[in-house]
PDB file of C-alpha atoms in Angstrom:
ATOM      1  CA  ASN A  23       7.063  16.163  20.784  1.00  0.00           C
ATOM      2  CA  ARG A  24       9.300  14.017  18.655  1.00  0.00           C
ATOM      3  CA  THR A  25       6.531  11.464  17.395  1.00  0.00           C
ATOM      4  CA  ALA A  26       4.446  14.229  16.096  1.00  0.00           C
ATOM      5  CA  LEU A  27       7.060  15.637  14.210  1.00  0.00           C
ATOM      6  CA  SER A  28       8.276  12.081  12.237  1.00  0.00           C
ATOM      7  CA  PRO A  29       8.236   8.249  12.568  1.00  0.00           C
ATOM      8  CA  ALA A  30      11.291   8.304  15.009  1.00  0.00           C
ATOM      9  CA  SER A  31      12.480   6.675  18.417  1.00  0.00           C
ATOM     10  CA  PHE A  32      14.687   8.576  20.736  1.00  0.00           C
ATOM     11  CA  PHE A  33      16.703   6.668  22.650  1.00  0.00           C
ATOM     12  CA  LEU A  34      20.037   7.869  24.531  1.00  0.00           C
ATOM     13  CA  GLY A  35      20.070  11.141  22.799  1.00  0.00           C
ATOM     14  CA  ILE A  36      19.947   9.581  19.398  1.00  0.00           C
ATOM     15  CA  THR A  37      17.469   9.849  17.182  1.00  0.00           C
ATOM     16  CA  ILE A  38      16.121   6.733  15.414  1.00  0.00           C
ATOM     17  CA  ASP A  39      14.280   6.130  12.037  1.00  0.00           C
ATOM     18  CA  GLU A  40      12.540   3.305  11.231  1.00  0.00           C
ATOM     19  CA  LYS A  41      15.241   2.280   8.374  1.00  0.00           C
ATOM     20  CA  LEU A  42      17.933   2.940  10.622  1.00  0.00           C
ATOM     21  CA  LYS A  43      19.170   5.939   8.380  1.00  0.00           C
ATOM     22  CA  PHE A  44      19.639   8.145  10.845  1.00  0.00           C
ATOM     23  CA  LYS A  45      18.777  11.363   8.831  1.00  0.00           C
ATOM     24  CA  THR A  46      16.608  12.783  11.650  1.00  0.00           C
ATOM     25  CA  GLN A  47      19.810  12.625  13.738  1.00  0.00           C
ATOM     26  CA  GLN A  48      21.733  14.314  10.869  1.00  0.00           C
ATOM     27  CA  LYS A  49      19.695  17.017  10.571  1.00  0.00           C
ATOM     28  CA  GLU A  50      19.231  17.817  14.423  1.00  0.00           C
ATOM     29  CA  ASN A  51      22.958  17.610  14.470  1.00  0.00           C
ATOM     30  CA  ILE A  52      23.339  19.897  11.745  1.00  0.00           C
ATOM     31  CA  GLN A  53      20.505  22.225  13.056  1.00  0.00           C
ATOM     32  CA  LYS A  54      22.402  22.576  16.822  1.00  0.00           C
ATOM     33  CA  LEU A  55      25.997  23.271  14.781  1.00  0.00           C
ATOM     34  CA  LYS A  56      24.506  26.101  12.679  1.00  0.00           C
ATOM     35  CA  ALA A  57      22.840  27.732  15.517  1.00  0.00           C
ATOM     36  CA  LYS A  58      25.875  27.412  18.122  1.00  0.00           C
ATOM     37  CA  VAL A  59      27.944  28.711  15.060  1.00  0.00           C
ATOM     38  CA  ALA A  60      25.776  31.995  14.689  1.00  0.00           C
ATOM     39  CA  LYS A  61      26.108  32.410  18.187  1.00  0.00           C
ATOM     40  CA  PHE A  62      29.547  32.016  17.922  1.00  0.00           C
ATOM     41  CA  SER A  63      30.066  35.340  16.184  1.00  0.00           C
ATOM     42  CA  THR A  64      28.434  37.114  19.515  1.00  0.00           C
ATOM     43  CA  ILE A  65      31.399  36.201  21.302  1.00  0.00           C
ATOM     44  CA  THR A  66      34.347  36.533  18.427  1.00  0.00           C
ATOM     45  CA  GLY A  67      33.138  39.601  16.656  1.00  0.00           C
ATOM     46  CA  SER A  68      33.655  40.106  12.673  1.00  0.00           C
ATOM     47  CA  VAL A  69      36.692  40.613  10.398  1.00  0.00           C
ATOM     48  CA  LYS A  70      36.604  44.478  11.164  1.00  0.00           C
ATOM     49  CA  PHE A  71      35.665  44.266  14.551  1.00  0.00           C
ATOM     50  CA  PRO A  72      37.268  41.372  16.538  1.00  0.00           C
ATOM     51  CA  ARG A  73      36.275  40.992  20.146  1.00  0.00           C
ATOM     52  CA  ALA A  74      37.955  37.688  21.156  1.00  0.00           C
ATOM     53  CA  SER A  75      41.812  37.071  20.448  1.00  0.00           C
ATOM     54  CA  ARG A  76      42.140  34.464  17.553  1.00  0.00           C
ATOM     55  CA  ILE A  77      43.176  31.906  20.540  1.00  0.00           C
ATOM     56  CA  THR A  78      40.415  32.310  22.489  1.00  0.00           C
ATOM     57  CA  GLY A  79      37.947  31.948  19.488  1.00  0.00           C
ATOM     58  CA  LEU A  80      39.894  28.359  18.801  1.00  0.00           C
ATOM     59  CA  LYS A  81      39.500  27.494  22.362  1.00  0.00           C
ATOM     60  CA  ILE A  82      36.058  28.271  22.334  1.00  0.00           C
ATOM     61  CA  LEU A  83      34.973  26.486  19.374  1.00  0.00           C
ATOM     62  CA  LYS A  84      37.048  23.635  19.885  1.00  0.00           C
ATOM     63  CA  SER A  85      35.756  23.056  23.474  1.00  0.00           C
ATOM     64  CA  MET A  86      32.030  24.205  22.930  1.00  0.00           C
ATOM     65  CA  VAL A  87      30.776  24.259  19.305  1.00  0.00           C
ATOM     66  CA  ILE A  88      32.682  21.141  17.830  1.00  0.00           C
ATOM     67  CA  PRO A  89      31.729  18.520  20.520  1.00  0.00           C
ATOM     68  CA  LEU A  90      28.326  18.932  19.060  1.00  0.00           C
ATOM     69  CA  THR A  91      29.320  16.629  16.539  1.00  0.00           C
ATOM     70  CA  GLY A  92      31.145  14.111  18.510  1.00  0.00           C
ATOM     71  CA  TYR A  93      28.038  12.491  20.309  1.00  0.00           C
ATOM     72  CA  ALA A  94      27.852   9.027  19.468  1.00  0.00           C
ATOM     73  CA  HIS A  95      30.646   8.318  17.319  1.00  0.00           C
ATOM     74  CA  THR A  96      29.600   4.406  16.660  1.00  0.00           C
ATOM     75  CA  ILE A  97      26.516   5.511  14.863  1.00  0.00           C
ATOM     76  CA  ALA A  98      27.739   8.279  13.078  1.00  0.00           C
ATOM     77  CA  VAL A  99      30.120   6.264  11.343  1.00  0.00           C
ATOM     78  CA  MET A 100      26.628   5.286   9.466  1.00  0.00           C
ATOM     79  CA  TYR A 101      26.505   8.880   7.915  1.00  0.00           C
ATOM     80  CA  PRO A 102      26.778   9.461   4.197  1.00  0.00           C
ATOM     81  CA  ASP A 103      30.037  11.542   3.423  1.00  0.00           C
ATOM     82  CA  GLY A 104      27.999  14.316   2.321  1.00  0.00           C
ATOM     83  CA  HIS A 105      26.683  14.541   6.070  1.00  0.00           C
ATOM     84  CA  PHE A 106      30.260  14.857   7.143  1.00  0.00           C
ATOM     85  CA  SER A 107      30.955  17.500   4.452  1.00  0.00           C
ATOM     86  CA  LYS A 108      27.940  19.573   5.999  1.00  0.00           C
ATOM     87  CA  GLN A 109      29.608  19.221   9.214  1.00  0.00           C
ATOM     88  CA  ASP A 110      33.191  20.440   8.201  1.00  0.00           C
ATOM     89  CA  GLU A 111      31.726  23.611   6.403  1.00  0.00           C
ATOM     90  CA  ILE A 112      29.905  24.394   9.304  1.00  0.00           C
ATOM     91  CA  ILE A 113      32.739  24.452  11.704  1.00  0.00           C
ATOM     92  CA  GLN A 114      35.073  25.902   8.720  1.00  0.00           C
ATOM     93  CA  ARG A 115      32.671  28.924   9.108  1.00  0.00           C
ATOM     94  CA  GLY A 116      33.139  28.851  12.946  1.00  0.00           C
ATOM     95  CA  ALA A 117      36.901  28.654  12.492  1.00  0.00           C
ATOM     96  CA  ARG A 118      36.985  31.479  10.137  1.00  0.00           C
ATOM     97  CA  LYS A 119      34.842  33.991  12.754  1.00  0.00           C
ATOM     98  CA  ALA A 120      37.530  32.672  15.471  1.00  0.00           C
ATOM     99  CA  LEU A 121      40.227  33.327  13.758  1.00  0.00           C
ATOM    100  CA  HIS A 122      38.880  36.954  12.120  1.00  0.00           C
ATOM    101  CA  VAL A 123      39.674  36.145   8.192  1.00  0.00           C
ATOM    102  CA  CYS A 124      36.899  36.678   5.147  1.00  0.00           C
ATOM    103  CA  LYS A 125      35.236  34.151   3.697  1.00  0.00           C
ATOM    104  CA  THR A 126      37.427  34.499   0.345  1.00  0.00           C
ATOM    105  CA  LEU A 127      40.268  33.056   2.127  1.00  0.00           C
ATOM    106  CA  SER A 128      41.029  28.934   1.135  1.00  0.00           C
ATOM    107  CA  ARG A 129      39.312  26.252   3.270  1.00  0.00           C
ATOM    108  CA  THR A 130      42.827  24.893   3.706  1.00  0.00           C
ATOM    109  CA  TYR A 131      44.564  28.049   5.012  1.00  0.00           C
ATOM    110  CA  VAL A 132      41.444  27.854   7.495  1.00  0.00           C
ATOM    111  CA  ILE A 133      42.054  24.389   8.252  1.00  0.00           C
ATOM    112  CA  GLU A 134      45.685  24.274   9.005  1.00  0.00           C
ATOM    113  CA  LYS A 135      45.607  27.656  10.898  1.00  0.00           C
ATOM    114  CA  ALA A 136      42.687  26.325  13.590  1.00  0.00           C
ATOM    115  CA  LYS A 137      44.514  22.814  13.188  1.00  0.00           C
ATOM    116  CA  LEU A 138      41.268  20.971  12.681  1.00  0.00           C
ATOM    117  CA  LYS A 139      40.447  17.495  11.926  1.00  0.00           C
ATOM    118  CA  SER A 140      37.991  16.011   9.422  1.00  0.00           C
ATOM    119  CA  SER A 141      34.421  15.260  10.958  1.00  0.00           C
ATOM    120  CA  LYS A 142      34.846  12.190   9.318  1.00  0.00           C
ATOM    121  CA  GLU A 143      38.335  11.099  10.731  1.00  0.00           C
ATOM    122  CA  VAL A 144      37.362  12.279  14.254  1.00  0.00           C
ATOM    123  CA  ALA A 145      34.151  10.096  14.241  1.00  0.00           C
ATOM    124  CA  PHE A 146      36.053   6.744  12.794  1.00  0.00           C
ATOM    125  CA  THR A 147      38.882   7.230  15.288  1.00  0.00           C
ATOM    126  CA  ASN A 148      36.666   7.626  18.101  1.00  0.00           C
ATOM    127  CA  GLY A 149      34.730   4.638  17.306  1.00  0.00           C
ATOM    128  CA  ARG A 150      37.389   2.408  17.176  1.00  0.00           C
ATOM    129  CA  LYS A 151      38.835   4.170  20.346  1.00  0.00           C
ATOM    130  CA  TYR A 152      35.389   3.153  21.929  1.00  0.00           C
ATOM    131  CA  ILE A 153      35.289  -0.915  20.561  1.00  0.00           C
ATOM    132  CA  ASN A 154      38.846  -1.459  21.273  1.00  0.00           C
ATOM    133  CA  ASN A 155      38.454   0.050  24.960  1.00  0.00           C
ATOM    134  CA  ASP A 156      39.667  -2.390  27.524  1.00  0.00           C
ATOM    135  CA  LYS A 157      36.738  -2.189  29.230  1.00  0.00           C
ATOM    136  CA  ARG A 158      34.590  -2.966  26.498  1.00  0.00           C
ATOM    137  CA  SER A 159      32.423  -6.715  26.308  1.00  0.00           C
ATOM    138  CA  THR A 160      34.161  -9.516  25.370  1.00  0.00           C
ATOM    139  CA  VAL A 161      31.709 -10.375  22.803  1.00  0.00           C
ATOM    140  CA  ILE A 162      32.408  -7.073  20.842  1.00  0.00           C
ATOM    141  CA  LYS A 163      36.214  -7.731  21.525  1.00  0.00           C
ATOM    142  CA  SER A 164      35.894 -10.770  19.693  1.00  0.00           C
ATOM    143  CA  LEU A 165      33.945  -9.460  16.682  1.00  0.00           C
ATOM    144  CA  VAL A 166      36.689  -6.893  16.263  1.00  0.00           C
ATOM    145  CA  ALA A 167      39.454  -9.500  16.691  1.00  0.00           C
ATOM    146  CA  ASN A 168      37.382 -11.414  13.832  1.00  0.00           C
ATOM    147  CA  LYS A 169      37.347  -8.677  11.718  1.00  0.00           C
ATOM    148  CA  SER A 170      33.677  -9.749  10.563  1.00  0.00           C
ATOM    149  CA  THR A 171      30.417  -9.562  11.488  1.00  0.00           C
ATOM    150  CA  ALA A 172      29.078 -10.907   8.342  1.00  0.00           C
ATOM    151  CA  HIS A 173      28.623 -14.572  10.094  1.00  0.00           C
ATOM    152  CA  GLN A 174      25.125 -13.358  11.440  1.00  0.00           C
ATOM    153  CA  ARG A 175      23.673 -13.835   7.981  1.00  0.00           C
ATOM    154  CA  ARG A 176      21.788 -10.372   7.624  1.00  0.00           C
ATOM    155  CA  THR A 177      21.619  -8.484   4.499  1.00  0.00           C
ATOM    156  CA  PHE A 178      22.222  -4.962   5.952  1.00  0.00           C
ATOM    157  CA  GLU A 179      25.942  -3.141   7.371  1.00  0.00           C
ATOM    158  CA  THR A 180      26.034  -2.498  10.972  1.00  0.00           C
ATOM    159  CA  PRO A 181      28.004   0.368  12.179  1.00  0.00           C
ATOM    160  CA  LEU A 182      30.817  -2.143  13.869  1.00  0.00           C
ATOM    161  CA  ASP A 183      30.862  -3.725  10.187  1.00  0.00           C
ATOM    162  CA  LYS A 184      31.605  -0.178   8.613  1.00  0.00           C
ATOM    163  CA  LEU A 185      34.719   0.485  11.163  1.00  0.00           C
ATOM    164  CA  LEU A 186      36.177  -2.544  10.709  1.00  0.00           C
ATOM    165  CA  ARG A 187      35.754  -1.890   7.103  1.00  0.00           C
ATOM    166  CA  GLU A 188      37.435   1.761   7.298  1.00  0.00           C
TER     167      GLU A 188
END
């Protein structure tokens, strides 16, 4: 029961807290990602005893692990940069397992070899694609065309504001 754990609401797969900070959602994303990467080593093996090939490991990483971070990009743009860094760190850990490389190898090598993009970059790109989709309502499109939603007289920033600013 989610309400017993925290005063948050659950709507369409997103956990929404009272102040719309999405901290509970962020924690759940990180926990799911860590669990998948931990199980991932049973498929890929280790540096000394690899089980799956590098290509297979990367395909599994990109099809079954990384998509956990890709739900609701229009909400994900509200996450702080630290959350994206944590996601990237865990994904890089999975990429190391897929590539069968040791922990001492540089992050940039792992990122280049696995052809990974940052979680923040992916969230903003997919969020913009969602908003700019031809099937979106004309109200959202007019807000995007005006490049501002500030005329609504509010004191907080919406995901749309953040997508338009970045």
